[in-house]
Short mmCIF file of C-alpha atoms in Angstrom, two decimals:
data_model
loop_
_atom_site.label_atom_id
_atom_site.label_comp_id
_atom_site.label_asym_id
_atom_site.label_seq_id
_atom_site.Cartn_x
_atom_site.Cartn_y
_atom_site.Cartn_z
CA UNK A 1 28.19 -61.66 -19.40
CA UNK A 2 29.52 -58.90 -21.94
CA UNK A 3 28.93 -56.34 -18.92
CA UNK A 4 30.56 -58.69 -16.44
CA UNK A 5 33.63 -58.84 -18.84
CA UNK A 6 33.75 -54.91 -19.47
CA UNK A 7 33.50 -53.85 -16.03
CA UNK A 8 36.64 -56.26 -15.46
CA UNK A 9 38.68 -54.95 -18.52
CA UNK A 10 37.64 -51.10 -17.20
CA UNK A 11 39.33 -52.38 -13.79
CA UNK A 12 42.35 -53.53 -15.24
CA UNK A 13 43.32 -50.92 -17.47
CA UNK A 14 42.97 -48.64 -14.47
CA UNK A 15 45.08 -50.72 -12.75
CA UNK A 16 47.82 -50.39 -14.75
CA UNK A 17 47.62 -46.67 -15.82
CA UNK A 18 47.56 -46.35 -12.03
CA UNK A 19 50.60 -48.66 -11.85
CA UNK A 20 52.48 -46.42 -14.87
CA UNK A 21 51.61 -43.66 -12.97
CA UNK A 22 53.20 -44.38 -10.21
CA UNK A 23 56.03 -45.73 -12.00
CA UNK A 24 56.75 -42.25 -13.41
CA UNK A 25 56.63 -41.04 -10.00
CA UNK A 26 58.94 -43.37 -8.94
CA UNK A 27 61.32 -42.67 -11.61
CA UNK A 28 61.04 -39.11 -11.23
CA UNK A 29 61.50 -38.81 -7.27
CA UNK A 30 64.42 -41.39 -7.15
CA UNK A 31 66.55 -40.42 -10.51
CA UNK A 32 70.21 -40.83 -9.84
CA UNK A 33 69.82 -41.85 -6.34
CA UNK A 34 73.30 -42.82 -4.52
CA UNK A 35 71.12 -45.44 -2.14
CA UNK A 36 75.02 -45.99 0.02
CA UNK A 37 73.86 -42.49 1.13
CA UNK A 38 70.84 -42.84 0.69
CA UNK A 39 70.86 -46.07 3.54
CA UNK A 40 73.63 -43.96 5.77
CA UNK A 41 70.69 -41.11 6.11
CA UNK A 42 68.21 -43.46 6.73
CA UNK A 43 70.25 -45.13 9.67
CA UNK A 44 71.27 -41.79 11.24
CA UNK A 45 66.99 -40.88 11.52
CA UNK A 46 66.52 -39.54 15.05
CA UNK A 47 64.56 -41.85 16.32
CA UNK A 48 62.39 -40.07 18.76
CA UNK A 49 61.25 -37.41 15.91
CA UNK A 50 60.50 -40.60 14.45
CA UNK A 51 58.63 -42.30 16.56
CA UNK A 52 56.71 -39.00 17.98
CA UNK A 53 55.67 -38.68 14.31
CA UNK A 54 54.78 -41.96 14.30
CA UNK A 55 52.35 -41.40 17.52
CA UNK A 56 50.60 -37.79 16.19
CA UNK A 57 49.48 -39.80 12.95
CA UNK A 58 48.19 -42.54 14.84
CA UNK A 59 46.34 -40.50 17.62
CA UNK A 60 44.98 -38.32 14.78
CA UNK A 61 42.95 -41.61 13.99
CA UNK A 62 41.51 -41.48 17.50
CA UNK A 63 39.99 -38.32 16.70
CA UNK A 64 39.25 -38.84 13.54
CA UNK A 65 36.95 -42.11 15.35
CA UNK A 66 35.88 -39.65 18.05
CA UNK A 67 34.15 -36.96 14.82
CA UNK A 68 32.86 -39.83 13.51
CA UNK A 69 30.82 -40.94 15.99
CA UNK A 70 29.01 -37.28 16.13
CA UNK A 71 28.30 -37.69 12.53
CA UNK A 72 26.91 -40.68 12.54
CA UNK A 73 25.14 -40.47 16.34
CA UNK A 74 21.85 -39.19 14.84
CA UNK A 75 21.58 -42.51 13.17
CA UNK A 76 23.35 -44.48 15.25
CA UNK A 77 25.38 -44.71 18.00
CA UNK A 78 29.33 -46.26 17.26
CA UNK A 79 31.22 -47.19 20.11
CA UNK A 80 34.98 -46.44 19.95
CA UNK A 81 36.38 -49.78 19.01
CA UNK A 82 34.26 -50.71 16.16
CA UNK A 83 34.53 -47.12 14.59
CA UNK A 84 38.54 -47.05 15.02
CA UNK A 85 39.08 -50.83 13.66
CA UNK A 86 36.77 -50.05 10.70
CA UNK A 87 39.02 -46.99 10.08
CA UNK A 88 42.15 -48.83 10.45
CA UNK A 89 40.91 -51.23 8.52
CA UNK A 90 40.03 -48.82 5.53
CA UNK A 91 43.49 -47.94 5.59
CA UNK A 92 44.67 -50.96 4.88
CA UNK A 93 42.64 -51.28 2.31
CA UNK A 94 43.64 -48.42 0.62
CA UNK A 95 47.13 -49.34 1.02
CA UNK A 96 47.31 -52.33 -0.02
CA UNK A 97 43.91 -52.90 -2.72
CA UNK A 98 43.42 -51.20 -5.81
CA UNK A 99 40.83 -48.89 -6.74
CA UNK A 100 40.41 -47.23 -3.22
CA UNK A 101 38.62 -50.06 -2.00
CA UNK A 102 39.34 -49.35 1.57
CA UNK A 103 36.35 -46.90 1.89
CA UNK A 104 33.87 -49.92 1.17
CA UNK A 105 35.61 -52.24 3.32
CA UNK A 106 35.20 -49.72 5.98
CA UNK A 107 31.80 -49.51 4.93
CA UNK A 108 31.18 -52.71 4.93
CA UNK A 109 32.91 -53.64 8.45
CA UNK A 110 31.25 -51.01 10.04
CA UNK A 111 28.15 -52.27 9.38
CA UNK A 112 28.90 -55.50 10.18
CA UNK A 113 29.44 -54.60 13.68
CA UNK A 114 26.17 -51.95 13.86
CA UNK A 115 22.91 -51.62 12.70
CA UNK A 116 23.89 -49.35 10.12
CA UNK A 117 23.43 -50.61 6.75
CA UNK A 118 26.47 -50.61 4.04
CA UNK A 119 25.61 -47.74 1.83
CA UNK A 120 24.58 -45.31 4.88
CA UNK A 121 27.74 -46.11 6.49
CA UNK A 122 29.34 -45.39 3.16
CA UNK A 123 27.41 -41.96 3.11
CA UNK A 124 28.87 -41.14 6.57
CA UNK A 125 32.21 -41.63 5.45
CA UNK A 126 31.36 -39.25 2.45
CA UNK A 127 30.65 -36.05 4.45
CA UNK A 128 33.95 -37.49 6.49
CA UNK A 129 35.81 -36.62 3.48
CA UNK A 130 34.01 -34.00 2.50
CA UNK A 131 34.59 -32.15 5.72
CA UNK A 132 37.94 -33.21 5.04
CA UNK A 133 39.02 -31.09 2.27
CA UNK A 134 37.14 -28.09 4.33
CA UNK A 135 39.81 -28.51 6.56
CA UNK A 136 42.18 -28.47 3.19
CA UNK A 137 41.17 -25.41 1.97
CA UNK A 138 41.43 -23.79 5.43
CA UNK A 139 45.23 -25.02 5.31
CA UNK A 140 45.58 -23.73 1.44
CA UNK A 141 43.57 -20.30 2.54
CA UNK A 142 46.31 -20.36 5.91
CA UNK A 143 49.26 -21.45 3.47
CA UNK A 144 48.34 -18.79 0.66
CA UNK A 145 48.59 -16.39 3.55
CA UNK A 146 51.59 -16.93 5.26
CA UNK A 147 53.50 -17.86 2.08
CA UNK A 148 52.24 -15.39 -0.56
CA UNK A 149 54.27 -17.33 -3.95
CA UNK A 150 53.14 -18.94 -6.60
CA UNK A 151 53.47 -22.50 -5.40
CA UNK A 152 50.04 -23.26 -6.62
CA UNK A 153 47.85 -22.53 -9.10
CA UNK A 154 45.01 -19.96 -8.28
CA UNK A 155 42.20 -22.03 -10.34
CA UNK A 156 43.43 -25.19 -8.29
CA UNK A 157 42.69 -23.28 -5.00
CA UNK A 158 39.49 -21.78 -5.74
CA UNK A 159 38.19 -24.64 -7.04
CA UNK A 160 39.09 -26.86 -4.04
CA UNK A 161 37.47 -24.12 -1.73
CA UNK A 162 34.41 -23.89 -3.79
CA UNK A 163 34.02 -27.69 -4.16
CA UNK A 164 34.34 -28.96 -1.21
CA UNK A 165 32.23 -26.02 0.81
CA UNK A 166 29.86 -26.43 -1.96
CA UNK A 167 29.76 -30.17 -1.09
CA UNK A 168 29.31 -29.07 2.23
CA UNK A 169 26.60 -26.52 2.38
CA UNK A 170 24.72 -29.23 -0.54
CA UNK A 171 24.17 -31.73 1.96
CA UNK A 172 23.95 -29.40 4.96
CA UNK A 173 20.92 -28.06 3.11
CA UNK A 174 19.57 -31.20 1.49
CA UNK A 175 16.28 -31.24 2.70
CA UNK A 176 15.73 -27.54 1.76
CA UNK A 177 17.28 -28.61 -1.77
CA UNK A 178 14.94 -31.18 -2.02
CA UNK A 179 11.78 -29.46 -1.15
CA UNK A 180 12.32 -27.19 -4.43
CA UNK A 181 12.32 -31.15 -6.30
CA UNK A 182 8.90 -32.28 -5.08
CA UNK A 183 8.41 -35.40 -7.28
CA UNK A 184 10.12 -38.80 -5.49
CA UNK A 185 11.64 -40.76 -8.12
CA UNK A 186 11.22 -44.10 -7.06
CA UNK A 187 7.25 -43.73 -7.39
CA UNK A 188 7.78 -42.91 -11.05
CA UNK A 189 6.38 -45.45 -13.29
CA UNK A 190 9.42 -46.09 -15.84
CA UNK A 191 12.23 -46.64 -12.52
CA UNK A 192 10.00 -48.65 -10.94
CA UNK A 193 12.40 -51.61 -12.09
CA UNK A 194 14.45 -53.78 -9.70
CA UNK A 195 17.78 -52.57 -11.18
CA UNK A 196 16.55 -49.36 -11.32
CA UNK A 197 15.13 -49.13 -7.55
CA UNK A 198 17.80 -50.77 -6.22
CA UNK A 199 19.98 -48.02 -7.54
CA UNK A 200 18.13 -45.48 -6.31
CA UNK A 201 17.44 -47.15 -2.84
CA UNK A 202 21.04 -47.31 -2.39
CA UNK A 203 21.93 -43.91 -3.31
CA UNK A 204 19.23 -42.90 -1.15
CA UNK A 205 20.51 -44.62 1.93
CA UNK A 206 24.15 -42.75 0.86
CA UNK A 207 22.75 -39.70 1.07
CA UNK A 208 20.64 -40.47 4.50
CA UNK A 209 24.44 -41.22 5.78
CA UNK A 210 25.81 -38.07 4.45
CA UNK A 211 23.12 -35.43 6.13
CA UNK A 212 22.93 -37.00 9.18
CA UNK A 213 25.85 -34.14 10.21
CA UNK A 214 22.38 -32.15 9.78
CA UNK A 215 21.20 -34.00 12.99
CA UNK A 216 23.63 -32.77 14.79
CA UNK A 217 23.98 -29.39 17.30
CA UNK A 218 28.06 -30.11 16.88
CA UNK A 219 28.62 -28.89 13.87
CA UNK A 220 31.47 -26.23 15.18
CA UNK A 221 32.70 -28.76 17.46
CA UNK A 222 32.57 -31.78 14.02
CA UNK A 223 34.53 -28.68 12.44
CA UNK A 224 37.16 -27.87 15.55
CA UNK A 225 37.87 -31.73 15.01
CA UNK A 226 38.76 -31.42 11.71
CA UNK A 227 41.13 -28.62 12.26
CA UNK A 228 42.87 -30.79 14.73
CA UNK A 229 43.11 -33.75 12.47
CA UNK A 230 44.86 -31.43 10.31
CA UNK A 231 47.09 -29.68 12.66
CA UNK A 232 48.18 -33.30 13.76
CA UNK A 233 48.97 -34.27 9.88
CA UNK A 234 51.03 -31.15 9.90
CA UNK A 235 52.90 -31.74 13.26
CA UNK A 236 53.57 -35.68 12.09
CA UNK A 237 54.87 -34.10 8.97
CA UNK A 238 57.10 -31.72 10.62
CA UNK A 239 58.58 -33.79 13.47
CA UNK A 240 59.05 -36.81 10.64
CA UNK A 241 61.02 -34.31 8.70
CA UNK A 242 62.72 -33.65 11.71
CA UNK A 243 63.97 -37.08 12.24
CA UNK A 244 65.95 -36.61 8.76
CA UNK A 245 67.41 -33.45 10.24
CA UNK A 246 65.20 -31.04 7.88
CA UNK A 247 63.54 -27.78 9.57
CA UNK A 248 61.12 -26.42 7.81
CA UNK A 249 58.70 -23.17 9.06
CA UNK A 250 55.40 -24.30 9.67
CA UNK A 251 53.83 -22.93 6.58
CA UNK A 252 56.25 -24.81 4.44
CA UNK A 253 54.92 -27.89 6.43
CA UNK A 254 51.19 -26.91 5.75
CA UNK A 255 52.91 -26.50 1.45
CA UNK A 256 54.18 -30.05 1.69
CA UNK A 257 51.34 -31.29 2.98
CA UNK A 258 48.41 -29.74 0.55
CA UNK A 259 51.08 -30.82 -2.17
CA UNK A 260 51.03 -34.32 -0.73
CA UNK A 261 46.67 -34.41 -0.40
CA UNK A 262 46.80 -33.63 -4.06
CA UNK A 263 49.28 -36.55 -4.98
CA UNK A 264 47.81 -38.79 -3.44
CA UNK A 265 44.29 -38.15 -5.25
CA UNK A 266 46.08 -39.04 -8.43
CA UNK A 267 45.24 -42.65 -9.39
CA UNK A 268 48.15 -44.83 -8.94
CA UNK A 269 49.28 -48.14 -7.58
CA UNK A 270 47.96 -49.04 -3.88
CA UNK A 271 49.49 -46.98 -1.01
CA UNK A 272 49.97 -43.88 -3.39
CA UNK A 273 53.65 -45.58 -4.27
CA UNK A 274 55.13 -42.72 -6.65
CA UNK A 275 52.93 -39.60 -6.57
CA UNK A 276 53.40 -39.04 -3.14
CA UNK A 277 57.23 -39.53 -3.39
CA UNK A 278 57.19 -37.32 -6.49
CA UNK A 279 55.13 -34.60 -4.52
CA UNK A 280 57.65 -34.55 -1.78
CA UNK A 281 60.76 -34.37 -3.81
CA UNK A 282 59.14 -31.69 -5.95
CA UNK A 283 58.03 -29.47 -2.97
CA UNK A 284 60.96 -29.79 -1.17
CA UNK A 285 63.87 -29.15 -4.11
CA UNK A 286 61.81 -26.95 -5.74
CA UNK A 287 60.34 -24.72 -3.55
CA UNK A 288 62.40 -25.07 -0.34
CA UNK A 289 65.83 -25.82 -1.80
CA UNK A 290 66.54 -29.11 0.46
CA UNK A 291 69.53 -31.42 -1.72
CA UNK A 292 67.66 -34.06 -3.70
CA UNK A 293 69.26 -36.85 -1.13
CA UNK A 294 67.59 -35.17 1.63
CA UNK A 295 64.19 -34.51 0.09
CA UNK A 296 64.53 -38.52 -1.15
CA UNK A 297 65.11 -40.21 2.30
CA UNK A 298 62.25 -37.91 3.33
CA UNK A 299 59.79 -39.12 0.84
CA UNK A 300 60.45 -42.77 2.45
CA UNK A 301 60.35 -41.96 5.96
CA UNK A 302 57.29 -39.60 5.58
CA UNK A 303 55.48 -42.06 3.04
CA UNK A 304 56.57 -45.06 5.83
CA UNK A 305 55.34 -43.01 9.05
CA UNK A 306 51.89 -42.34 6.83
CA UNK A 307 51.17 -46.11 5.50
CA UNK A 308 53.20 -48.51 7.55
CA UNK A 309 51.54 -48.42 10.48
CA UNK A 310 48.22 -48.32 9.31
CA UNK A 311 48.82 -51.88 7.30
CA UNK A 312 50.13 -52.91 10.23
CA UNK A 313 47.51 -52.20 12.45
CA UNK A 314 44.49 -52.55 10.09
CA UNK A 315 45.69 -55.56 8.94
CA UNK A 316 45.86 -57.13 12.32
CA UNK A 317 41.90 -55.73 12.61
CA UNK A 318 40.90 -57.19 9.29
CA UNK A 319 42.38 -60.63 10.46
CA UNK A 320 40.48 -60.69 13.16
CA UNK A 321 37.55 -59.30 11.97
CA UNK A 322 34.55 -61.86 10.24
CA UNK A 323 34.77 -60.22 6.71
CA UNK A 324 36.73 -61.23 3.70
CA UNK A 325 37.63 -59.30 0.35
CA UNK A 326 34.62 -61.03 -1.71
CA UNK A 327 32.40 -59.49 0.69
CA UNK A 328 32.33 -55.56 -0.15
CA UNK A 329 32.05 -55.88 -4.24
CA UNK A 330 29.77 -53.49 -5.41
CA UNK A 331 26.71 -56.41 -5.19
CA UNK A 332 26.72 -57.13 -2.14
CA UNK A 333 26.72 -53.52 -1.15
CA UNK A 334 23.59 -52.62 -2.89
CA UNK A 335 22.08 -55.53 -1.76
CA UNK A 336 22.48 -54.35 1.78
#
């Protein structure tokens, strides 16, 4: 019961330091804002930037469905629709839950509609992100290159690099990892527990998720996939900008956008309300010397074109999907 109760009070008080966190955002990006001008901007937005922004992001989902179905084909094989809605779904859950719970719902629906089990899904999604912020660091390695400044910090960049290729090449290499680790830790006598073993069983089945890209002979194509995903965030980003009547070169895009990917991995309130407003302004007054009213209307439509359509969409998905909230706590997960 004590447990039960700490676990809660640990949620909550991340909740709100998330939600004071974004409230400092919030305060910072939108100081002083005239919002008459503000609102005459927003109604002069060129509305086929707009909407062709609007398309790249969603379409970047399509491809994102299309790499995840060559991670997770040595396991097992996702069809298009299930492996879109449960992204689309895990959107909306990140946008509109606390505590990033989208990832397990996407989990969790995914296996609901395969034979995958919960916590190997989950593992599938892990290398997703891992390969992810590969695709980062190629952007901060293409950024740094085209836009030699101090815009960011040369500890921040080498430690992204080294992190997430390190993440990479760990699971890549698991079973080579693991050979130099001969003993198997659920046959040892003081784990062999329920609590214990179910722990380890579900990490386990993680893990059997995330090196399943080790299945795979697509590993450059898995990678050319993720460099499109990212050249599509970049174009969505540019043409949205666009709409406001800001033209910016295409590294200064890639700048925003790494600027943006770090924001938004600060804990704050559902929907990354704040930081990623914050980020914008920041990038674009301080580095790029677009009027604060400018940079403002573009944190909305940019932080609009990225969220609203995926709550939208996922949450039509998660309507009409089987699965409710109470079904992807942390339990049930392991259980599966």
């Amino acid at each position: 019961m004590l447990k039960r109760l700490l676990i809660y009070v640990n949620r909550y008080v991340k909740l709100i330091i998330g939600i004071c966190i974004s409230v400092v955002g919030l305060y910072y990006a939108f100081i002083g804002i005239d919002f008459t001008q503000l609102w005459t901007i927003i109604k002069q937005v060129d509305l086929f930037y707009g909407f062709l922004a609007l398309f790249i992001i969603i379409f970047s989902n399509v491809v994102r469905t299309i790499r995840w179905q060559i991670l997770a084909k040595p396991i097992d094989e996702i069809s298009f629709k299930p492996g879109f809605s449960a992204i689309m779904i895990g959107y909306f859950g990140n946008s509109v839950l606390p505590f990033r719970m989208g990832e397990f719902l996407r989990a969790y629906i995914l296996a609901e509609k395969t034979s995958l089990n919960a916590p190997t899904a989950f593992g599938t999604i892990v290398i997703e992100r891992i390969l992810d912020f590969v695709g980062l660091s190629l952007l901060i390695l293409l950024a740094i290159i085209a836009y030699p400044a101090e815009w960011i910090d040369q500890k921040i960049i080498i430690g992204v690099v080294a992190l997430s290729i390190g993440a990479f090449a760990f699971l890549f290499y698991f079973n080579e990892i693991k050979k130099l680790f001969p003993f198997q830790m659920d046959k040892m006598k003081y784990l062999n527990k329920n609590p214990a073993l179910k722990i380890i069983t579900f990490f386990s089945k993680i893990i059997s998720g995330a090196i399943a890209i080790r299945s795979t002979n697509k590993v450059m194509l898995i990678l050319l996939y993720t460099i499109v995903i990212w050249a599509m965030y970049c174009l969505s980003t540019y043409y949205a900008l666009m709409s406001i009547g800001i033209t910016l070169k295409w590294y200064q895009v890639c700048i925003l956008l790494i600027s943006t990917t770090f924001a938004i991995s600060i804990p704050a309130a559902p929907a990354y309300v704040g930081t990623y407003h914050a980020a914008v302004v920041y990038v674009l007054t301080s580095f790029f010397a677009i009027n604060q009213l400018d940079a403002q209307a573009s944190a909305i439509l940019i932080h609009a074109v990225g969220t609203i359509p995926f709550i939208i969409i996922g949450a039509w998905y998660f309507i009409n999907s089987s699965v409710s909230i109470k079904d992807i706590n942390q339990k049930k997960i392991i259980n599966n």
